[in-house]
Structure formats: C-alpha cells, structure tokens
Amino acid sequence: MNGQAYLKLTWAQVRLYLREPAALFFTLAFPPMLLLLFRAAFGNAINPTYRVGFVDSYTPALIALVAGTVGLMSPPVKTASDRESGVLKRFQATPLSARVYLLADLTTALGVNLIAVALTVALGFAVYHPAPPRHPLAMAGATVLGGLGYLLAALLPTARTAQAVGSVLFFPMMFLSSTSIPLDLPPPGCNG
C-alpha cells in the first residue's frame, strides 16, 4: 500500500467531512450538548435501581449514539452515494487500490468517531465528574465497531437504500438500548 497516497486521501476525506456543517454538528457538537441538556433536566442523583448517576449511565449511551450514527448512517450512505455518482469508478482509473480508498475513508470515520467520543467523555469528566467506565475496553470496542457500516455499503446498491436500512437498524437499537430514553422512564411493563 502506498502510504503517501493513503495520507493524502485521508486528508482529502477529512476536508470533505469538514465541509458538511450538519454532519459536523450532529457528530461532534450534538452529543456533548445532549449531555449538558439532560444533566440539567435530570440531574446526576444516584438512581437506586442502577446505583449510578444519570451522567454516569448516559455518557456511554451517547458514545453508542455517536458510534451508531458514524457507523451505521454515514459510511453506507456516503459510499453508496460515491458509487452512484461515479466517484468510485474514477478511483479505479487511478493507480490507487480500493484498499487505500477504503482505509482512508475508514480512518476518517474512525477519527471523527473517536474525536466525538473524546469530546463527550471529556465534557462529562470536566463538568460532572462521573464514575470511570466499568468496562473501558468494551467501550473502545463499541466505538471501533461503529465502522461496520461498510458492510451495508458493500451490500446495498443506492444511497437511499443504505440510508433506509441504516435507519431501520439504528433507530430501534437507539430506542431499545436506553440511548434515547433512560431505562427507568418508560411506563411499567415496557422494560422487562
């Protein structure tokens, strides 16, 4: 693999990502803002059922939200869109291998994911002093596994299909995993 080409393509992917203000906002700024908003609304009192504070339990949920957004929503849609618009065909005309393109794109997505996670966790620790994660390797693994959306990109033919399938996978996971609604807030009988 040509290392210089990989670095240049990764830098180009980063610049393209930075030109998308909505994606930048919802990936990097939205999770820390949600943390501040929900902390103001719910406080950080220890929940007797789970024996952790709200910020302690919601920070990992926000990390999962970022990983799901970056992993299941962004790469499949972007890759399918690049395929539809002919960008991937143009890459085939260059001396770059498909592996270089995929690694540069994956590096960009993983980098954005890690920055968003770091911002959210840093804000949580700086402002609310939550308990350290009980399973930091599992948290890191979940962050890295966010890149599995490339499997969807490989299997789905169009950006619209990728967006629909990504949404069908992402939103139920978000609502059923307490990422959007804390487990103790649903009505009786909804959480087991």
Coordinates of C-alpha atoms in Angstrom, one line a residue, residues 55-68 110 113-122 124-125 130-147:
V55 CA -24.5 11.3 33.7
D56 CA -22.7 8.0 34.6
S57 CA -25.2 6.0 32.7
Y58 CA -26.0 8.4 29.9
T59 CA -22.4 9.2 28.8
P60 CA -21.9 5.6 27.5
A61 CA -25.3 5.9 25.8
L62 CA -24.2 9.0 24.0
I63 CA -21.0 7.2 22.9
A64 CA -23.2 4.4 21.5
L65 CA -25.3 7.1 19.7
V66 CA -22.1 8.5 18.1
A67 CA -20.8 5.1 17.1
G68 CA -24.2 4.2 15.6
L110 CA -13.0 6.3 13.0
N113 CA -15.9 8.9 16.0
L114 CA -13.0 9.0 18.4
I115 CA -13.0 12.8 18.5
A116 CA -16.7 12.9 19.2
V117 CA -16.3 10.3 22.0
A118 CA -13.4 12.1 23.5
L119 CA -15.3 15.4 23.5
T120 CA -18.3 13.9 25.1
V121 CA -16.3 12.0 27.8
A122 CA -14.0 15.0 28.4
G124 CA -18.6 14.6 31.3
F125 CA -15.5 14.4 33.4
P130 CA -18.8 10.8 36.5
A131 CA -17.5 7.4 37.7
P132 CA -14.9 5.9 35.3
P133 CA -16.3 3.3 32.9
R134 CA -16.6 -0.2 34.3
H135 CA -15.6 -1.8 31.0
P136 CA -13.3 0.7 29.1
L137 CA -12.2 -2.0 26.6
A138 CA -15.8 -2.8 25.7
M139 CA -16.5 0.9 25.3
A140 CA -13.4 1.2 23.0
G141 CA -14.6 -1.8 21.1
A142 CA -18.0 -0.4 20.6
T143 CA -16.5 2.8 19.3
V144 CA -14.3 0.9 16.8
L145 CA -17.1 -1.4 15.7
G146 CA -19.0 1.6 14.5
G147 CA -17.1 1.1 11.2

